[in-house]
PDB file of C-alpha atoms in Angstrom:
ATOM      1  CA  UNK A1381      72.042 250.029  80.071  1.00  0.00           C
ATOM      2  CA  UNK A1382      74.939 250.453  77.697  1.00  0.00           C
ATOM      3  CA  UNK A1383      74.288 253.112  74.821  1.00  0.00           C
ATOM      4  CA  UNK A1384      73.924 251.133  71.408  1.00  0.00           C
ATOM      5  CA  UNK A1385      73.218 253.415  68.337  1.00  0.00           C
ATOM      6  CA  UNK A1386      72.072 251.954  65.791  1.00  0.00           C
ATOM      7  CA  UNK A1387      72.887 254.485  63.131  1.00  0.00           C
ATOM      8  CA  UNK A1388      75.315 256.576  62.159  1.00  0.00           C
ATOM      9  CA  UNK A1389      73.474 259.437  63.502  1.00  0.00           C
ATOM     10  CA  UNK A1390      73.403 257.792  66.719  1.00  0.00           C
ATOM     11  CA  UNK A1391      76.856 256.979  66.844  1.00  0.00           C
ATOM     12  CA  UNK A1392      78.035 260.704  66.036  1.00  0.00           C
ATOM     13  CA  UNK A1393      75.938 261.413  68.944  1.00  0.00           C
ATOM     14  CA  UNK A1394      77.505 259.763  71.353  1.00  0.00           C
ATOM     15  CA  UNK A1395      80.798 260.406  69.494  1.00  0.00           C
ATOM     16  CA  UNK A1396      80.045 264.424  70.528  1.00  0.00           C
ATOM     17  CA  UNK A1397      78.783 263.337  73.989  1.00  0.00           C
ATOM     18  CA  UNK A1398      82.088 261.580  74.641  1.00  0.00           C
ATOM     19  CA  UNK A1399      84.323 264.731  73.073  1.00  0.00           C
ATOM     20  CA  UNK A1400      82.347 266.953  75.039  1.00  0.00           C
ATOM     21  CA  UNK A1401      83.332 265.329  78.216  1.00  0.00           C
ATOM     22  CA  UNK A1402      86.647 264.224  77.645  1.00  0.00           C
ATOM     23  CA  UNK A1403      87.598 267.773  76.561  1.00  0.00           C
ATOM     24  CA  UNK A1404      85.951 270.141  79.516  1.00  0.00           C
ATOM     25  CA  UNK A1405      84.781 268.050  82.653  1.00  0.00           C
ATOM     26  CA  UNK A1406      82.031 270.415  83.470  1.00  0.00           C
ATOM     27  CA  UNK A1407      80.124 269.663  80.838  1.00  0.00           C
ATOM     28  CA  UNK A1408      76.298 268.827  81.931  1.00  0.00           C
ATOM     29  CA  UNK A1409      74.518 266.843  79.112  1.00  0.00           C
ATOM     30  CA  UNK A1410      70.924 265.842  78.660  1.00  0.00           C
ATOM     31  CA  UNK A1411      69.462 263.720  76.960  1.00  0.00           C
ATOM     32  CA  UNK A1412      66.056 263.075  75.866  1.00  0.00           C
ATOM     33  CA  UNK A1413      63.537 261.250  73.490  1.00  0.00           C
ATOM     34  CA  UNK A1414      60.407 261.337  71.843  1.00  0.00           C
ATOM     35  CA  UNK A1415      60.246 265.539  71.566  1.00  0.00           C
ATOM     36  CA  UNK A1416      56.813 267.587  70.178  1.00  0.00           C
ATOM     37  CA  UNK A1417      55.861 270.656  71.175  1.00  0.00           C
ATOM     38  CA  UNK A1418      53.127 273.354  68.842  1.00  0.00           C
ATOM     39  CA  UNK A1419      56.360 274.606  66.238  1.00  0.00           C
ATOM     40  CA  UNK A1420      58.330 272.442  63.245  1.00  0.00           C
ATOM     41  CA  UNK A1421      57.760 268.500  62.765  1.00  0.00           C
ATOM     42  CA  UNK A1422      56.495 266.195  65.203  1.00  0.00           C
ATOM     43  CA  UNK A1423      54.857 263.251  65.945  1.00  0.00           C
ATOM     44  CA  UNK A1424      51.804 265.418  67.914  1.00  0.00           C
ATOM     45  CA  UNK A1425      51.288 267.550  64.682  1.00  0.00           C
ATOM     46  CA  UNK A1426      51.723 265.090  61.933  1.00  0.00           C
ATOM     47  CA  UNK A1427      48.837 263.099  64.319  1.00  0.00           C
ATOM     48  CA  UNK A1428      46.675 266.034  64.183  1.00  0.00           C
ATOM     49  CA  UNK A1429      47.463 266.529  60.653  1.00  0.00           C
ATOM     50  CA  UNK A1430      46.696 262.969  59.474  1.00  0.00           C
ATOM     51  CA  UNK A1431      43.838 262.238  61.659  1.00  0.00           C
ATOM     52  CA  UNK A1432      41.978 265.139  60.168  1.00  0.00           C
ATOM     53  CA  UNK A1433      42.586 264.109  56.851  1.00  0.00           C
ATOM     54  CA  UNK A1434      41.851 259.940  56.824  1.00  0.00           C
ATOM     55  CA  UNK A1435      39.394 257.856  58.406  1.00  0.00           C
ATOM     56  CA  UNK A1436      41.724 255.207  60.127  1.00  0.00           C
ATOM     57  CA  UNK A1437      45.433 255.338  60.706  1.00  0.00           C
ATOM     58  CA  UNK A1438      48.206 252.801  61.281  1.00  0.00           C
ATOM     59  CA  UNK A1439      50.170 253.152  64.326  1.00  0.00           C
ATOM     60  CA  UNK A1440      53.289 251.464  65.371  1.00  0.00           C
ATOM     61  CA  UNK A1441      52.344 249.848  69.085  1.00  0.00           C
ATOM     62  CA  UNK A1442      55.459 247.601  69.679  1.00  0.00           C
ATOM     63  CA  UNK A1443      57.893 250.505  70.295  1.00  0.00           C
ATOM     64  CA  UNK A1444      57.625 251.915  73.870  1.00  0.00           C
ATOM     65  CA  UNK A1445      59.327 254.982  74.967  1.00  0.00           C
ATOM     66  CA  UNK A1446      58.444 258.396  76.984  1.00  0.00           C
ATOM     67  CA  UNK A1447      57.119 261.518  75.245  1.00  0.00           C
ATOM     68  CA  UNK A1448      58.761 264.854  76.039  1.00  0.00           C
ATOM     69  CA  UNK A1449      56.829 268.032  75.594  1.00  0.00           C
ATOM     70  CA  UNK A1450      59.847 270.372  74.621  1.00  0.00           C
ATOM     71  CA  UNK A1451      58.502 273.149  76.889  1.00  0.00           C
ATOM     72  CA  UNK A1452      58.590 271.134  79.576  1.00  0.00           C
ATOM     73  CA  UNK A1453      62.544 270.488  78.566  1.00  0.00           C
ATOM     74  CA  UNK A1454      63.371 273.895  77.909  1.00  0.00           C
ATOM     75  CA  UNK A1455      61.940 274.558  82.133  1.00  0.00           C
ATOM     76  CA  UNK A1456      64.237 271.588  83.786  1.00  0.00           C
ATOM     77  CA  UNK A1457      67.035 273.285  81.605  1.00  0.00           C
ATOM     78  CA  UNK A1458      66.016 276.756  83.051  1.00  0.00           C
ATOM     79  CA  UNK A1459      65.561 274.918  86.579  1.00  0.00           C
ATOM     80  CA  UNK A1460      69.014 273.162  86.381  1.00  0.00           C
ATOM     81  CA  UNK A1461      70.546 276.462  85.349  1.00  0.00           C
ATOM     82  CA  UNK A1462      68.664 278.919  88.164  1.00  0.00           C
ATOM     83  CA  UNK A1463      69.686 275.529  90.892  1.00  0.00           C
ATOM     84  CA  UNK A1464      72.953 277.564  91.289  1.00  0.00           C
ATOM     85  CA  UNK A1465      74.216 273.545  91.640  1.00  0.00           C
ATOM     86  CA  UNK A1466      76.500 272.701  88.442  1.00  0.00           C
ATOM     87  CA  UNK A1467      76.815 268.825  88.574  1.00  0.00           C
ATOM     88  CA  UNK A1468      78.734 268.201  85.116  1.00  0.00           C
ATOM     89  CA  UNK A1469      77.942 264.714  83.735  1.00  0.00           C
ATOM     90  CA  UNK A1470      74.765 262.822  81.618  1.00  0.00           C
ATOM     91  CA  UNK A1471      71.390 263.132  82.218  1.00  0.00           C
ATOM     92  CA  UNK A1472      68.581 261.961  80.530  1.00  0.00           C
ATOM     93  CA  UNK A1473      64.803 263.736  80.634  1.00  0.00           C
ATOM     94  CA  UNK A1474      61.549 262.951  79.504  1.00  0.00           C
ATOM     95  CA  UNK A1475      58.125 262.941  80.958  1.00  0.00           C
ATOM     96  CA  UNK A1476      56.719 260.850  83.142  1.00  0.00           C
ATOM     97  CA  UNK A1477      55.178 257.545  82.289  1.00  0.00           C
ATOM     98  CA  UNK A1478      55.954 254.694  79.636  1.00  0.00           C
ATOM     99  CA  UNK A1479      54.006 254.651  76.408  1.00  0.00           C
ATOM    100  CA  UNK A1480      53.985 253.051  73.248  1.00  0.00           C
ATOM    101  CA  UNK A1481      53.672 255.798  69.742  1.00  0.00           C
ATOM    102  CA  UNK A1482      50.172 253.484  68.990  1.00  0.00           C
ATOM    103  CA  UNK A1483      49.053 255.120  73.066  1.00  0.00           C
ATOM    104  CA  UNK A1484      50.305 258.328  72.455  1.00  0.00           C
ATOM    105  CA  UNK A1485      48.044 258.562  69.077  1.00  0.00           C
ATOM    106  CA  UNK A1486      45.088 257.370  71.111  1.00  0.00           C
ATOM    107  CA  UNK A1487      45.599 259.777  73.563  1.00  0.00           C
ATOM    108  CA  UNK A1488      46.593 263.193  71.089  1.00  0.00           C
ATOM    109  CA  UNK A1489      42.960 261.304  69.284  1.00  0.00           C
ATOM    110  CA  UNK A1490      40.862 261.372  72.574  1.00  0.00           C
ATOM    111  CA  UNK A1491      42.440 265.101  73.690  1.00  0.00           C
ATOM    112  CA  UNK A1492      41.667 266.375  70.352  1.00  0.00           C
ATOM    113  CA  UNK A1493      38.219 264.786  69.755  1.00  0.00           C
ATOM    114  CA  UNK A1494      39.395 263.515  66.315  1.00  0.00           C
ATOM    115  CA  UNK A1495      37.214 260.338  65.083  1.00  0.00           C
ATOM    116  CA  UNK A1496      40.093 259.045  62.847  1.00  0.00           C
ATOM    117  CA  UNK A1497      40.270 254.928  64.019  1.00  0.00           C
ATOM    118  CA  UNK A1498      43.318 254.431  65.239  1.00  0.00           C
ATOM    119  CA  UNK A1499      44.913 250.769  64.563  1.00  0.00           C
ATOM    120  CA  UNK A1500      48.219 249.165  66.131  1.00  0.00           C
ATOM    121  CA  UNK A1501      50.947 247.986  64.121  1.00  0.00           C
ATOM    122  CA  UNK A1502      53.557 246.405  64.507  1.00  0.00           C
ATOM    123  CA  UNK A1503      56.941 248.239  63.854  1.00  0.00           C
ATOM    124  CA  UNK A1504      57.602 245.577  61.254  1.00  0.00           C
ATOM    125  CA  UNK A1505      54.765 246.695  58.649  1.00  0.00           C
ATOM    126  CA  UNK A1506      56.225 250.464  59.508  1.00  0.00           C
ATOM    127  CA  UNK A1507      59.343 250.586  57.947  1.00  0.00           C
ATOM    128  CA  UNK A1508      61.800 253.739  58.260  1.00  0.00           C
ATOM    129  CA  UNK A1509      65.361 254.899  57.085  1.00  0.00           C
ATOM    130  CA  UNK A1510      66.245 254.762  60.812  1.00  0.00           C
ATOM    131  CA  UNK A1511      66.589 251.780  63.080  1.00  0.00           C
ATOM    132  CA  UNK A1512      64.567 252.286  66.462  1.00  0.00           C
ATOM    133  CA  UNK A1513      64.692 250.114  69.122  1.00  0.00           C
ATOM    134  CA  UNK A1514      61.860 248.369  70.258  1.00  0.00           C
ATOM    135  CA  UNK A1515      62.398 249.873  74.668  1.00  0.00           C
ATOM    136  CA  UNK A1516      63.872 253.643  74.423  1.00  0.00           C
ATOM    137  CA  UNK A1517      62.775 254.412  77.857  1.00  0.00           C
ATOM    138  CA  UNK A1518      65.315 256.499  79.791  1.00  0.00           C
ATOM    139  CA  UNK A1519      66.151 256.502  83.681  1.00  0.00           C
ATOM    140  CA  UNK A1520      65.605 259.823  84.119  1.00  0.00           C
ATOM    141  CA  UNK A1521      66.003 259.428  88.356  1.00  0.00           C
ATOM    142  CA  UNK A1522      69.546 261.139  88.246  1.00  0.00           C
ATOM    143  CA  UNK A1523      68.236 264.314  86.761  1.00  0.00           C
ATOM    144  CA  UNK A1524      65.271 264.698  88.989  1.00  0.00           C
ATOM    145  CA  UNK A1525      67.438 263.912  92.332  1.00  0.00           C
ATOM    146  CA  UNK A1526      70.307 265.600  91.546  1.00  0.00           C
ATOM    147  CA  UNK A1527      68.303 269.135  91.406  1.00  0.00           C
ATOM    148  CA  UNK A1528      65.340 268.373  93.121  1.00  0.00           C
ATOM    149  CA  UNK A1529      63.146 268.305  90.217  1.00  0.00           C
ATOM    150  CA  UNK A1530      59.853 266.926  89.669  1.00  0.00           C
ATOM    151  CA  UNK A1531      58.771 265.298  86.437  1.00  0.00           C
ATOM    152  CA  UNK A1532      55.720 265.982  84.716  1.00  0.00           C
ATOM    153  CA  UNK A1533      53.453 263.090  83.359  1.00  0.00           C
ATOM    154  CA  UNK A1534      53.381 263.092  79.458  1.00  0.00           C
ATOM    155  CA  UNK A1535      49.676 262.882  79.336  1.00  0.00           C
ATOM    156  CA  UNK A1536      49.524 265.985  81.327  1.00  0.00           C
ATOM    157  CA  UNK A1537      51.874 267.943  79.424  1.00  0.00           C
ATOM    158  CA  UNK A1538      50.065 266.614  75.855  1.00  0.00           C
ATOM    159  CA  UNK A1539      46.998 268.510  77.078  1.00  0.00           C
ATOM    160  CA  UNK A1540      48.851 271.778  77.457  1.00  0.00           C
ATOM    161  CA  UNK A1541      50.542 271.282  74.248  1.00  0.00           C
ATOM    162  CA  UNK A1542      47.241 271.007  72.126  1.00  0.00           C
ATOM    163  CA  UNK A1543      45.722 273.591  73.887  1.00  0.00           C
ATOM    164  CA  UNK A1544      48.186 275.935  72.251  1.00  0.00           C
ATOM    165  CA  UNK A1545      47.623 274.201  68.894  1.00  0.00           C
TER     166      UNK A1545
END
């Protein structure tokens, strides 16, 4: 589909993304959405965080998208870069699997044994600064095929992460 930011942020971004490849034509460019991993800010942690601390919790389940452990990212970068292949362009990576952030809560809950009740929401009682879009799942089929990669599924990759936390 054709990229539509919807903020300013998101317009610099592709602003830089369309620099970048005007001025060197090797560039190689991923993308990706939805990051966590154990360090700084994330949706995993702040989960963790907030399901130890209240009894239910209100989760936006009308805004679907594809978690990406960022350890998982950081090996598919390592991966593209050890291919000894250089295909400059856009890519996009994620995990495998569609979710919405009300699943993902369910599933950090159930992997974490928390009791907090989790409830859906929609994105409408959730308000933020930043406009999200409702679908910000990513074809992520060029990546994978142009350097023989194979994705991981989010669920999978969860586990590892809060193992580590």
């Amino acid at each position: 589909d054709a990229v539509k930011p919807q903020s300013v942020y998101g317009t610099s971004k592709l602003e830089g993304e369309r620099q970048a490849l005007l001025y060197n034509p090797e560039t190689l460019i991923i993308r990706t959405s939805w990051v966590y991993s154990e360090y700084g800010k994330n949706f995993v942690k702040t989960m963790l965080k907030l399901m130890s601390e209240k009894e239910e919790l209100n989760v936006v389940s009308d805004q679907i998208g594809s978690p990406t452990y960022a350890a998982d990212l950081a090996a598919v970068i390592m991966q593209v870069i050890a291919s000894g292949k250089w295909i400059p362009g856009m890519y996009h990576f994620s995990n495998a699997g569609v979710i919405s952030w009300y699943d993902f809560a369910l599933a950090i809950k159930e992997l974490s044994g928390k009791t907090c009740r989790v409830i859906p929401i929609p994105g409408s009682q959730y308000p933020t600064p930043a406009k999200r879009p409702a679908y910000s799942v990513m074809d992520t089929s060029r990546l994978f095929n142009s350097f023989g990669l194979t994705p991981k599924n989010w669920k999978d990759s969860l586990q590892v992460c809060l193992k580590k936390l």
